[in-house]
mmCIF file of C-alpha atoms in Angstrom:
data_model
loop_
_atom_site.group_PDB
_atom_site.id
_atom_site.type_symbol
_atom_site.label_atom_id
_atom_site.label_comp_id
_atom_site.label_asym_id
_atom_site.label_seq_id
_atom_site.Cartn_x
_atom_site.Cartn_y
_atom_site.Cartn_z
ATOM 1 C CA MET A 234 0.000 0.000 0.000
ATOM 2 C CA PHE A 235 1.457 3.348 -1.060
ATOM 3 C CA ASP A 236 1.931 6.109 1.487
ATOM 4 C CA LEU A 237 -0.067 9.018 0.066
ATOM 5 C CA SER A 238 2.301 11.452 1.747
ATOM 6 C CA PHE A 239 4.651 10.828 -1.173
ATOM 7 C CA ARG A 240 2.095 12.304 -3.579
ATOM 8 C CA LYS A 241 2.568 15.932 -4.540
ATOM 9 C CA ASP A 242 -0.428 18.155 -5.230
ATOM 10 C CA ILE A 243 0.583 20.910 -7.633
ATOM 11 C CA GLY A 244 -0.869 24.237 -8.745
ATOM 12 C CA ILE A 245 0.245 25.695 -12.080
ATOM 13 C CA ASP A 246 -0.203 29.251 -13.296
ATOM 14 C CA LEU A 247 0.249 28.437 -16.981
ATOM 15 C CA GLY A 248 0.779 31.933 -18.350
ATOM 16 C CA THR A 249 1.316 33.271 -21.843
ATOM 17 C CA ALA A 250 4.541 34.975 -20.754
ATOM 18 C CA THR A 251 5.521 33.212 -17.511
ATOM 19 C CA SER A 252 4.576 29.952 -15.805
ATOM 20 C CA LEU A 253 4.734 29.390 -12.056
ATOM 21 C CA VAL A 254 4.522 26.055 -10.243
ATOM 22 C CA TYR A 255 3.267 25.779 -6.649
ATOM 23 C CA VAL A 256 3.862 22.564 -4.693
ATOM 24 C CA LYS A 257 1.636 21.954 -1.685
ATOM 25 C CA GLY A 258 3.619 22.329 1.509
ATOM 26 C CA LYS A 259 6.494 24.131 -0.230
ATOM 27 C CA GLY A 260 5.000 27.146 -2.008
ATOM 28 C CA ILE A 261 6.168 28.466 -5.391
ATOM 29 C CA VAL A 262 9.117 26.345 -6.456
ATOM 30 C CA LEU A 263 9.476 27.373 -10.099
ATOM 31 C CA THR A 264 9.056 30.588 -12.081
ATOM 32 C CA GLU A 265 10.025 30.319 -15.735
ATOM 33 C CA PRO A 266 9.223 32.102 -19.028
ATOM 34 C CA SER A 267 6.751 30.121 -21.153
ATOM 35 C CA VAL A 268 9.253 29.688 -23.976
ATOM 36 C CA VAL A 269 10.622 26.580 -25.699
ATOM 37 C CA ALA A 270 13.530 26.294 -28.153
ATOM 38 C CA ILE A 271 13.306 23.330 -30.525
ATOM 39 C CA ASP A 272 15.362 21.832 -33.337
ATOM 40 C CA VAL A 273 13.294 22.463 -36.479
ATOM 41 C CA GLU A 274 14.533 19.339 -38.266
ATOM 42 C CA THR A 275 14.080 16.784 -35.472
ATOM 43 C CA GLY A 276 11.521 18.473 -33.237
ATOM 44 C CA ARG A 277 13.820 17.871 -30.261
ATOM 45 C CA VAL A 278 13.496 20.284 -27.363
ATOM 46 C CA ILE A 279 16.790 22.133 -26.870
ATOM 47 C CA LYS A 280 15.993 24.574 -24.070
ATOM 48 C CA VAL A 281 12.945 25.462 -21.970
ATOM 49 C CA GLY A 282 12.108 28.501 -19.887
ATOM 50 C CA ARG A 283 14.703 31.155 -19.088
ATOM 51 C CA GLU A 284 17.411 29.468 -21.169
ATOM 52 C CA ALA A 285 15.088 29.470 -24.184
ATOM 53 C CA GLN A 286 13.968 33.059 -23.609
ATOM 54 C CA VAL A 287 17.490 34.454 -24.012
ATOM 55 C CA MET A 288 17.559 32.815 -27.453
ATOM 56 C CA LEU A 289 14.548 34.800 -28.746
ATOM 57 C CA GLY A 290 15.526 36.647 -31.927
ATOM 58 C CA ARG A 291 19.062 35.210 -31.821
ATOM 59 C CA THR A 292 18.738 31.686 -33.268
ATOM 60 C CA PRO A 293 20.048 30.170 -36.527
ATOM 61 C CA GLU A 294 17.621 28.736 -39.070
ATOM 62 C CA ASN A 295 17.658 25.221 -37.593
ATOM 63 C CA ILE A 296 16.475 26.401 -34.154
ATOM 64 C CA GLN A 297 13.089 27.952 -33.441
ATOM 65 C CA THR A 298 12.044 29.637 -30.203
ATOM 66 C CA ILE A 299 8.327 29.235 -29.526
ATOM 67 C CA ARG A 300 5.872 30.653 -27.035
ATOM 68 C CA PRO A 301 3.304 27.820 -27.173
ATOM 69 C CA LEU A 302 0.552 29.747 -25.398
ATOM 70 C CA LYS A 303 -1.134 32.667 -27.095
ATOM 71 C CA GLU A 304 -3.600 35.047 -25.459
ATOM 72 C CA GLY A 305 -3.948 32.788 -22.444
ATOM 73 C CA VAL A 306 -4.690 29.507 -24.245
ATOM 74 C CA ILE A 307 -2.710 26.694 -25.848
ATOM 75 C CA SER A 308 -1.822 27.469 -29.465
ATOM 76 C CA GLN A 309 0.737 24.666 -30.001
ATOM 77 C CA TYR A 310 -0.309 21.587 -28.070
ATOM 78 C CA ASP A 311 2.766 19.364 -28.559
ATOM 79 C CA VAL A 312 5.181 22.114 -27.551
ATOM 80 C CA THR A 313 3.045 23.004 -24.510
ATOM 81 C CA LEU A 314 3.074 19.339 -23.498
ATOM 82 C CA LYS A 315 6.876 19.192 -23.619
ATOM 83 C CA MET A 316 7.131 22.438 -21.676
ATOM 84 C CA LEU A 317 4.766 21.160 -18.963
ATOM 85 C CA GLN A 318 6.695 17.904 -18.682
ATOM 86 C CA HIS A 319 9.917 19.875 -18.183
ATOM 87 C CA PHE A 320 8.346 22.157 -15.557
ATOM 88 C CA LEU A 321 6.880 19.241 -13.599
ATOM 89 C CA ARG A 322 10.202 17.375 -13.593
ATOM 90 C CA SER A 323 12.109 20.511 -12.589
ATOM 91 C CA ALA A 324 9.664 21.392 -9.809
ATOM 92 C CA CYS A 325 9.064 17.961 -8.329
ATOM 93 C CA GLY A 326 11.901 15.664 -9.355
ATOM 94 C CA PRO A 327 11.243 11.892 -9.245
ATOM 95 C CA MET A 328 7.703 11.101 -8.090
ATOM 96 C CA LEU A 329 6.545 7.797 -6.629
ATOM 97 C CA LEU A 330 2.915 8.687 -7.316
ATOM 98 C CA LEU A 331 1.639 10.894 -10.132
ATOM 99 C CA PRO A 332 0.556 14.328 -8.867
ATOM 100 C CA ARG A 333 -2.880 15.916 -8.871
ATOM 101 C CA VAL A 334 -2.735 19.274 -10.620
ATOM 102 C CA ILE A 335 -4.845 22.444 -10.656
ATOM 103 C CA VAL A 336 -4.184 24.730 -13.622
ATOM 104 C CA CYS A 337 -5.271 28.363 -13.987
ATOM 105 C CA VAL A 338 -7.177 29.389 -17.113
ATOM 106 C CA PRO A 339 -8.651 32.697 -18.349
ATOM 107 C CA SER A 340 -12.302 33.165 -17.442
ATOM 108 C CA GLY A 341 -13.456 33.373 -21.053
ATOM 109 C CA ILE A 342 -12.021 30.201 -22.593
ATOM 110 C CA THR A 343 -14.165 27.676 -24.454
ATOM 111 C CA GLU A 344 -14.869 24.064 -23.492
ATOM 112 C CA VAL A 345 -12.517 22.912 -26.241
ATOM 113 C CA GLU A 346 -9.733 25.078 -24.827
ATOM 114 C CA GLU A 347 -10.468 23.803 -21.319
ATOM 115 C CA LYS A 348 -10.191 20.209 -22.535
ATOM 116 C CA ALA A 349 -6.858 20.971 -24.220
ATOM 117 C CA VAL A 350 -5.425 22.238 -20.910
ATOM 118 C CA VAL A 351 -6.713 19.195 -18.957
ATOM 119 C CA ASP A 352 -5.378 16.772 -21.591
ATOM 120 C CA ALA A 353 -1.993 18.509 -21.698
ATOM 121 C CA ALA A 354 -1.635 18.367 -17.909
ATOM 122 C CA LYS A 355 -2.557 14.665 -17.766
ATOM 123 C CA ASN A 356 -0.318 13.738 -20.705
ATOM 124 C CA ALA A 357 2.521 15.672 -19.056
ATOM 125 C CA GLY A 358 2.306 13.420 -16.005
ATOM 126 C CA ALA A 359 -0.660 14.495 -13.867
ATOM 127 C CA ARG A 360 -2.836 11.741 -12.380
ATOM 128 C CA SER A 361 -5.829 14.065 -12.474
ATOM 129 C CA ALA A 362 -6.244 17.689 -13.578
ATOM 130 C CA TYR A 363 -8.581 20.475 -12.493
ATOM 131 C CA LEU A 364 -9.085 24.049 -13.691
ATOM 132 C CA ILE A 365 -9.590 27.294 -11.826
ATOM 133 C CA GLU A 366 -10.423 30.672 -13.318
ATOM 134 C CA GLU A 367 -7.566 33.164 -13.055
ATOM 135 C CA PRO A 368 -9.496 36.002 -11.372
ATOM 136 C CA VAL A 369 -10.737 33.597 -8.666
ATOM 137 C CA ALA A 370 -7.202 32.361 -8.050
ATOM 138 C CA ALA A 371 -5.940 35.953 -8.087
ATOM 139 C CA ALA A 372 -8.504 36.981 -5.476
ATOM 140 C CA ILE A 373 -7.564 34.081 -3.210
ATOM 141 C CA GLY A 374 -3.867 34.889 -3.655
ATOM 142 C CA ALA A 375 -4.556 38.535 -2.779
ATOM 143 C CA ASN A 376 -6.006 37.422 0.586
ATOM 144 C CA ILE A 377 -9.569 38.372 -0.332
ATOM 145 C CA ASP A 378 -12.232 36.374 1.499
ATOM 146 C CA ILE A 379 -14.368 35.393 -1.486
ATOM 147 C CA SER A 380 -16.688 33.184 0.595
ATOM 148 C CA THR A 381 -18.710 36.093 2.015
ATOM 149 C CA PRO A 382 -21.867 37.570 0.413
ATOM 150 C CA GLU A 383 -19.907 40.687 -0.487
ATOM 151 C CA GLY A 384 -18.696 41.865 -3.877
ATOM 152 C CA HIS A 385 -15.011 42.129 -4.763
ATOM 153 C CA MET A 386 -13.611 43.209 -8.137
ATOM 154 C CA VAL A 387 -10.329 41.767 -9.360
ATOM 155 C CA VAL A 388 -8.425 42.885 -12.478
ATOM 156 C CA ASP A 389 -5.736 40.364 -13.418
ATOM 157 C CA ILE A 390 -3.446 41.646 -16.200
ATOM 158 C CA GLY A 391 -1.334 38.827 -17.575
ATOM 159 C CA GLY A 392 0.858 38.433 -20.608
ATOM 160 C CA GLY A 393 -1.865 37.427 -23.053
ATOM 161 C CA THR A 394 -5.161 38.378 -21.418
ATOM 162 C CA THR A 395 -6.734 40.664 -18.875
ATOM 163 C CA ASP A 396 -9.381 38.998 -16.725
ATOM 164 C CA ILE A 397 -11.868 41.178 -14.872
ATOM 165 C CA ALA A 398 -14.333 39.638 -12.462
ATOM 166 C CA VAL A 399 -16.742 40.491 -9.688
ATOM 167 C CA ILE A 400 -16.663 37.697 -7.116
ATOM 168 C CA SER A 401 -19.081 36.907 -4.291
ATOM 169 C CA LEU A 402 -19.962 33.763 -2.320
ATOM 170 C CA ASP A 403 -17.038 31.817 -3.824
ATOM 171 C CA GLY A 404 -18.281 32.392 -7.365
ATOM 172 C CA VAL A 405 -17.876 34.718 -10.325
ATOM 173 C CA VAL A 406 -20.958 36.938 -10.699
ATOM 174 C CA VAL A 407 -19.842 38.999 -13.703
ATOM 175 C CA SER A 408 -16.644 38.649 -15.705
ATOM 176 C CA GLU A 409 -14.960 39.559 -18.947
ATOM 177 C CA SER A 410 -11.709 38.339 -20.462
ATOM 178 C CA ILE A 411 -10.066 40.401 -23.201
ATOM 179 C CA LYS A 412 -7.034 39.462 -25.285
ATOM 180 C CA VAL A 413 -5.032 42.467 -24.129
ATOM 181 C CA GLY A 414 -2.083 42.149 -21.754
ATOM 182 C CA GLY A 415 1.666 42.468 -21.513
ATOM 183 C CA ASP A 416 2.228 41.233 -25.081
ATOM 184 C CA LYS A 417 -0.005 43.987 -26.452
ATOM 185 C CA PHE A 418 1.884 46.526 -24.336
ATOM 186 C CA ASP A 419 5.149 45.342 -25.932
ATOM 187 C CA GLU A 420 3.616 45.462 -29.408
ATOM 188 C CA ALA A 421 2.367 49.007 -28.810
ATOM 189 C CA ILE A 422 5.871 50.126 -27.762
ATOM 190 C CA VAL A 423 7.422 48.529 -30.881
ATOM 191 C CA ASN A 424 4.906 50.354 -33.082
ATOM 192 C CA TYR A 425 5.427 53.668 -31.287
ATOM 193 C CA VAL A 426 9.218 53.589 -31.690
ATOM 194 C CA ALA A 427 8.871 52.588 -35.352
ATOM 195 C CA GLN A 428 6.367 55.352 -36.150
ATOM 196 C CA LYS A 429 7.981 58.179 -34.169
ATOM 197 C CA TYR A 430 11.686 57.403 -34.565
ATOM 198 C CA ASN A 431 11.751 55.147 -37.645
ATOM 199 C CA ILE A 432 13.594 52.509 -35.620
ATOM 200 C CA LEU A 433 12.730 48.817 -35.413
ATOM 201 C CA ILE A 434 13.220 47.184 -32.017
ATOM 202 C CA GLY A 435 12.646 43.592 -30.899
ATOM 203 C CA GLU A 436 10.066 42.278 -28.461
ATOM 204 C CA ARG A 437 12.679 41.668 -25.744
ATOM 205 C CA THR A 438 13.781 45.299 -26.026
ATOM 206 C CA ALA A 439 10.161 46.455 -25.881
ATOM 207 C CA GLU A 440 9.608 44.361 -22.761
ATOM 208 C CA ASN A 441 12.659 45.931 -21.101
ATOM 209 C CA ILE A 442 11.339 49.400 -21.964
ATOM 210 C CA LYS A 443 7.977 48.513 -20.436
ATOM 211 C CA MET A 444 9.533 47.206 -17.243
ATOM 212 C CA ARG A 445 12.026 50.048 -16.766
ATOM 213 C CA ILE A 446 10.156 53.180 -17.870
ATOM 214 C CA GLY A 447 6.607 52.012 -18.626
ATOM 215 C CA ALA A 448 4.044 54.521 -17.357
ATOM 216 C CA VAL A 449 0.374 55.274 -18.002
ATOM 217 C CA TYR A 450 -0.217 58.250 -15.719
ATOM 218 C CA ARG A 451 1.222 61.737 -15.543
ATOM 219 C CA HIS A 452 4.292 61.989 -13.328
ATOM 220 C CA THR A 453 7.047 64.459 -12.494
ATOM 221 C CA GLU A 454 9.938 62.035 -11.913
ATOM 222 C CA VAL A 455 10.776 61.325 -15.539
ATOM 223 C CA ARG A 456 12.776 58.167 -16.299
ATOM 224 C CA THR A 457 14.870 57.690 -19.429
ATOM 225 C CA MET A 458 16.305 54.720 -21.285
ATOM 226 C CA ASP A 459 18.719 54.435 -24.222
ATOM 227 C CA VAL A 460 17.272 52.057 -26.804
ATOM 228 C CA LYS A 461 19.132 50.449 -29.702
ATOM 229 C CA GLY A 462 17.497 49.198 -32.882
ATOM 230 C CA ARG A 463 17.708 49.180 -36.673
ATOM 231 C CA CYS A 464 16.938 52.247 -38.747
ATOM 232 C CA LEU A 465 14.017 51.361 -41.015
ATOM 233 C CA SER A 466 15.149 53.639 -43.851
ATOM 234 C CA ARG A 467 18.908 52.949 -43.875
ATOM 235 C CA GLY A 468 19.062 49.500 -42.310
ATOM 236 C CA LEU A 469 21.890 50.549 -39.993
ATOM 237 C CA PRO A 470 22.103 50.389 -36.186
ATOM 238 C CA ARG A 471 20.709 53.429 -34.406
ATOM 239 C CA TYR A 472 19.772 54.379 -30.883
ATOM 240 C CA VAL A 473 17.376 56.814 -29.272
ATOM 241 C CA THR A 474 16.689 57.954 -25.709
ATOM 242 C CA LEU A 475 13.092 57.305 -24.656
ATOM 243 C CA ARG A 476 11.352 59.068 -21.778
ATOM 244 C CA SER A 477 8.753 57.578 -19.461
ATOM 245 C CA THR A 478 6.361 60.410 -20.385
ATOM 246 C CA GLU A 479 6.309 59.059 -23.953
ATOM 247 C CA MET A 480 4.906 55.777 -22.709
ATOM 248 C CA LEU A 481 1.602 57.497 -21.895
ATOM 249 C CA GLU A 482 1.076 57.939 -25.628
ATOM 250 C CA ALA A 483 2.658 54.643 -26.660
ATOM 251 C CA LEU A 484 0.456 52.536 -24.361
ATOM 252 C CA LEU A 485 -2.772 54.500 -24.744
ATOM 253 C CA SER A 486 -4.640 52.037 -26.970
ATOM 254 C CA PRO A 487 -4.198 48.798 -24.951
ATOM 255 C CA ILE A 488 -4.638 50.634 -21.647
ATOM 256 C CA MET A 489 -7.933 52.169 -22.746
ATOM 257 C CA ALA A 490 -9.134 48.748 -23.948
ATOM 258 C CA ILE A 491 -8.629 47.428 -20.401
ATOM 259 C CA ILE A 492 -10.345 50.407 -18.786
ATOM 260 C CA ASP A 493 -13.295 50.074 -21.195
ATOM 261 C CA ALA A 494 -13.637 46.399 -20.211
ATOM 262 C CA ILE A 495 -13.558 47.315 -16.506
ATOM 263 C CA CYS A 496 -16.357 49.834 -17.090
ATOM 264 C CA ARG A 497 -18.426 47.231 -18.968
ATOM 265 C CA VAL A 498 -18.112 44.783 -16.070
ATOM 266 C CA ILE A 499 -19.154 47.466 -13.577
ATOM 267 C CA GLU A 500 -22.157 48.352 -15.745
ATOM 268 C CA SER A 501 -23.242 44.678 -15.733
ATOM 269 C CA THR A 502 -22.803 44.228 -11.977
ATOM 270 C CA PRO A 503 -25.903 44.154 -9.711
ATOM 271 C CA PRO A 504 -26.302 47.432 -7.767
ATOM 272 C CA GLU A 505 -25.815 45.774 -4.378
ATOM 273 C CA LEU A 506 -22.430 44.441 -5.447
ATOM 274 C CA VAL A 507 -21.442 47.778 -6.997
ATOM 275 C CA ALA A 508 -21.892 49.323 -3.575
ATOM 276 C CA ASP A 509 -19.567 46.674 -2.134
ATOM 277 C CA ILE A 510 -16.964 47.362 -4.822
ATOM 278 C CA ILE A 511 -17.054 51.076 -4.057
ATOM 279 C CA LYS A 512 -16.417 50.213 -0.399
ATOM 280 C CA ASN A 513 -13.788 47.505 -0.982
ATOM 281 C CA GLY A 514 -12.124 49.033 -4.038
ATOM 282 C CA ILE A 515 -10.661 47.359 -7.117
ATOM 283 C CA VAL A 516 -7.715 44.984 -6.652
ATOM 284 C CA MET A 517 -5.146 44.625 -9.446
ATOM 285 C CA THR A 518 -2.915 41.586 -9.949
ATOM 286 C CA GLY A 519 -0.574 40.334 -12.652
ATOM 287 C CA GLY A 520 2.593 41.820 -14.092
ATOM 288 C CA GLY A 521 0.707 44.460 -16.070
ATOM 289 C CA SER A 522 -0.547 46.027 -12.852
ATOM 290 C CA LEU A 523 3.008 47.204 -12.133
ATOM 291 C CA LEU A 524 2.973 49.840 -14.896
ATOM 292 C CA MET A 525 3.612 53.189 -13.236
ATOM 293 C CA GLY A 526 0.340 54.901 -12.330
ATOM 294 C CA PHE A 527 -2.017 52.234 -13.694
ATOM 295 C CA ASP A 528 -3.914 51.985 -10.397
ATOM 296 C CA GLN A 529 -4.264 55.784 -10.239
ATOM 297 C CA LEU A 530 -5.550 55.924 -13.807
ATOM 298 C CA ILE A 531 -8.231 53.291 -13.140
ATOM 299 C CA ALA A 532 -9.264 55.123 -9.965
ATOM 300 C CA ASP A 533 -9.593 58.388 -11.901
ATOM 301 C CA MET A 534 -11.560 56.800 -14.756
ATOM 302 C CA THR A 535 -13.958 54.761 -12.589
ATOM 303 C CA GLY A 536 -14.156 56.852 -9.414
ATOM 304 C CA ILE A 537 -13.372 53.697 -7.399
ATOM 305 C CA ARG A 538 -10.346 53.340 -5.127
ATOM 306 C CA THR A 539 -7.852 50.982 -6.773
ATOM 307 C CA ARG A 540 -4.824 49.208 -5.337
ATOM 308 C CA VAL A 541 -2.204 46.739 -6.501
ATOM 309 C CA ALA A 542 -2.172 43.484 -4.512
ATOM 310 C CA PRO A 543 0.961 42.434 -2.640
ATOM 311 C CA HIS A 544 3.169 40.231 -4.839
ATOM 312 C CA PRO A 545 0.969 40.808 -7.920
ATOM 313 C CA ILE A 546 3.001 38.609 -10.267
ATOM 314 C CA SER A 547 2.673 35.533 -8.056
ATOM 315 C CA CYS A 548 -0.893 36.165 -6.820
ATOM 316 C CA VAL A 549 -2.521 33.709 -9.224
ATOM 317 C CA ALA A 550 -0.025 30.948 -8.426
ATOM 318 C CA ILE A 551 -0.438 31.510 -4.670
ATOM 319 C CA GLY A 552 -4.226 31.377 -5.010
ATOM 320 C CA THR A 553 -3.993 28.175 -7.021
ATOM 321 C CA GLY A 554 -1.804 26.679 -4.324
ATOM 322 C CA ARG A 555 -4.305 27.575 -1.631
ATOM 323 C CA ALA A 556 -7.068 25.998 -3.729
ATOM 324 C CA LEU A 557 -5.199 22.699 -3.413
ATOM 325 C CA GLU A 558 -6.493 22.520 0.172
ATOM 326 C CA ARG A 559 -9.898 21.414 -1.100
ATOM 327 C CA ILE A 560 -8.772 19.234 -3.998
ATOM 328 C CA ASN A 561 -10.189 16.092 -2.346
ATOM 329 C CA SER A 562 -13.733 17.407 -2.811
ATOM 330 C CA LEU A 563 -13.357 18.249 -6.499
ATOM 331 C CA THR A 564 -14.165 16.415 -9.692
ATOM 332 C CA GLU A 565 -12.089 16.888 -12.816
ATOM 333 C CA GLY A 566 -12.912 19.952 -14.883
ATOM 334 C CA THR A 567 -13.408 23.603 -14.050
ATOM 335 C CA VAL A 568 -13.334 24.258 -10.320
ATOM 336 C CA ASN A 569 -16.668 25.636 -9.148
ATOM 337 C CA PHE A 570 -16.078 27.062 -5.702
ATOM 338 C CA SER A 571 -19.592 28.438 -5.310
ATOM 339 C CA SER A 572 -20.961 24.938 -4.747
ATOM 340 C CA ARG A 573 -18.350 24.148 -2.092
ATOM 341 C CA PRO A 574 -18.241 27.062 0.366
ATOM 342 C CA GLN A 575 -15.092 27.105 2.433
ATOM 343 C CA ASN A 576 -12.921 29.804 3.958
ATOM 344 C CA TYR A 577 -9.257 30.080 3.078
#
């Protein structure tokens, strides 16, 4: 008879940009970019995660770097499977018993997309797989008591999607998932630099710009960054100094798309819960919430106090890990907390 203490229950925040693995009893044990480098001719995986990310835009013809998740869902199943297998081995090592796994998914995915995630997790080595919506996991990870009959609004801005949800009594009352996130921010910066300075930069450079001087609200402490790229007219190397104040214009389109979605969710929320949200405020999670002044901008546009959760990047993974506490009462498929009230 096997000792079940050898079994590891695992929570996975399978993100478009970054994946995090939470092992019950240990916490977050792995944080890696969702990138895989493969040999084009043989299909062999060469590098996964951070080692593959540094190869983006730098590989010869026989090597391809792939981000197998797009806009929050699996776009290349076989590559995602290999990436998951690598993450599970790296996080858990040799396992006597196959683990049970909960995976985060955007709130707006289809049943077909849900099935693809469950199948990938099981084929990667999970004994059983369950799903949890990202805004629910984010709320749990942000230490919000979602079991009470009180409304809480969570805005989770990931790499591929932004998930907005109003949560009460362990369930999602109103939600919207839009395909706007960190990747769209990077794309907007690339386009801005190309249009204003006639310089082409890569996505890694755009991401560094976003992280170092990204801003979406007026500010007096201006940051600058020297950026190198290729002149679009002459084809020669060129550099320009960007200012954080320019990012307000560069990021305007994707930022307004998120704010519009937040307003739509508020408009669809029952009045009683709107009153709760006004009292409790809006909580932001995900890497996109770290853009300078984003919380202030949302507060100005909605009239509702807005704050960034502690540890916003790992909030979803932490919430998924805490959801493992009730895994014994779940059946495979999307986790429906509203039918199983329990405090965290």
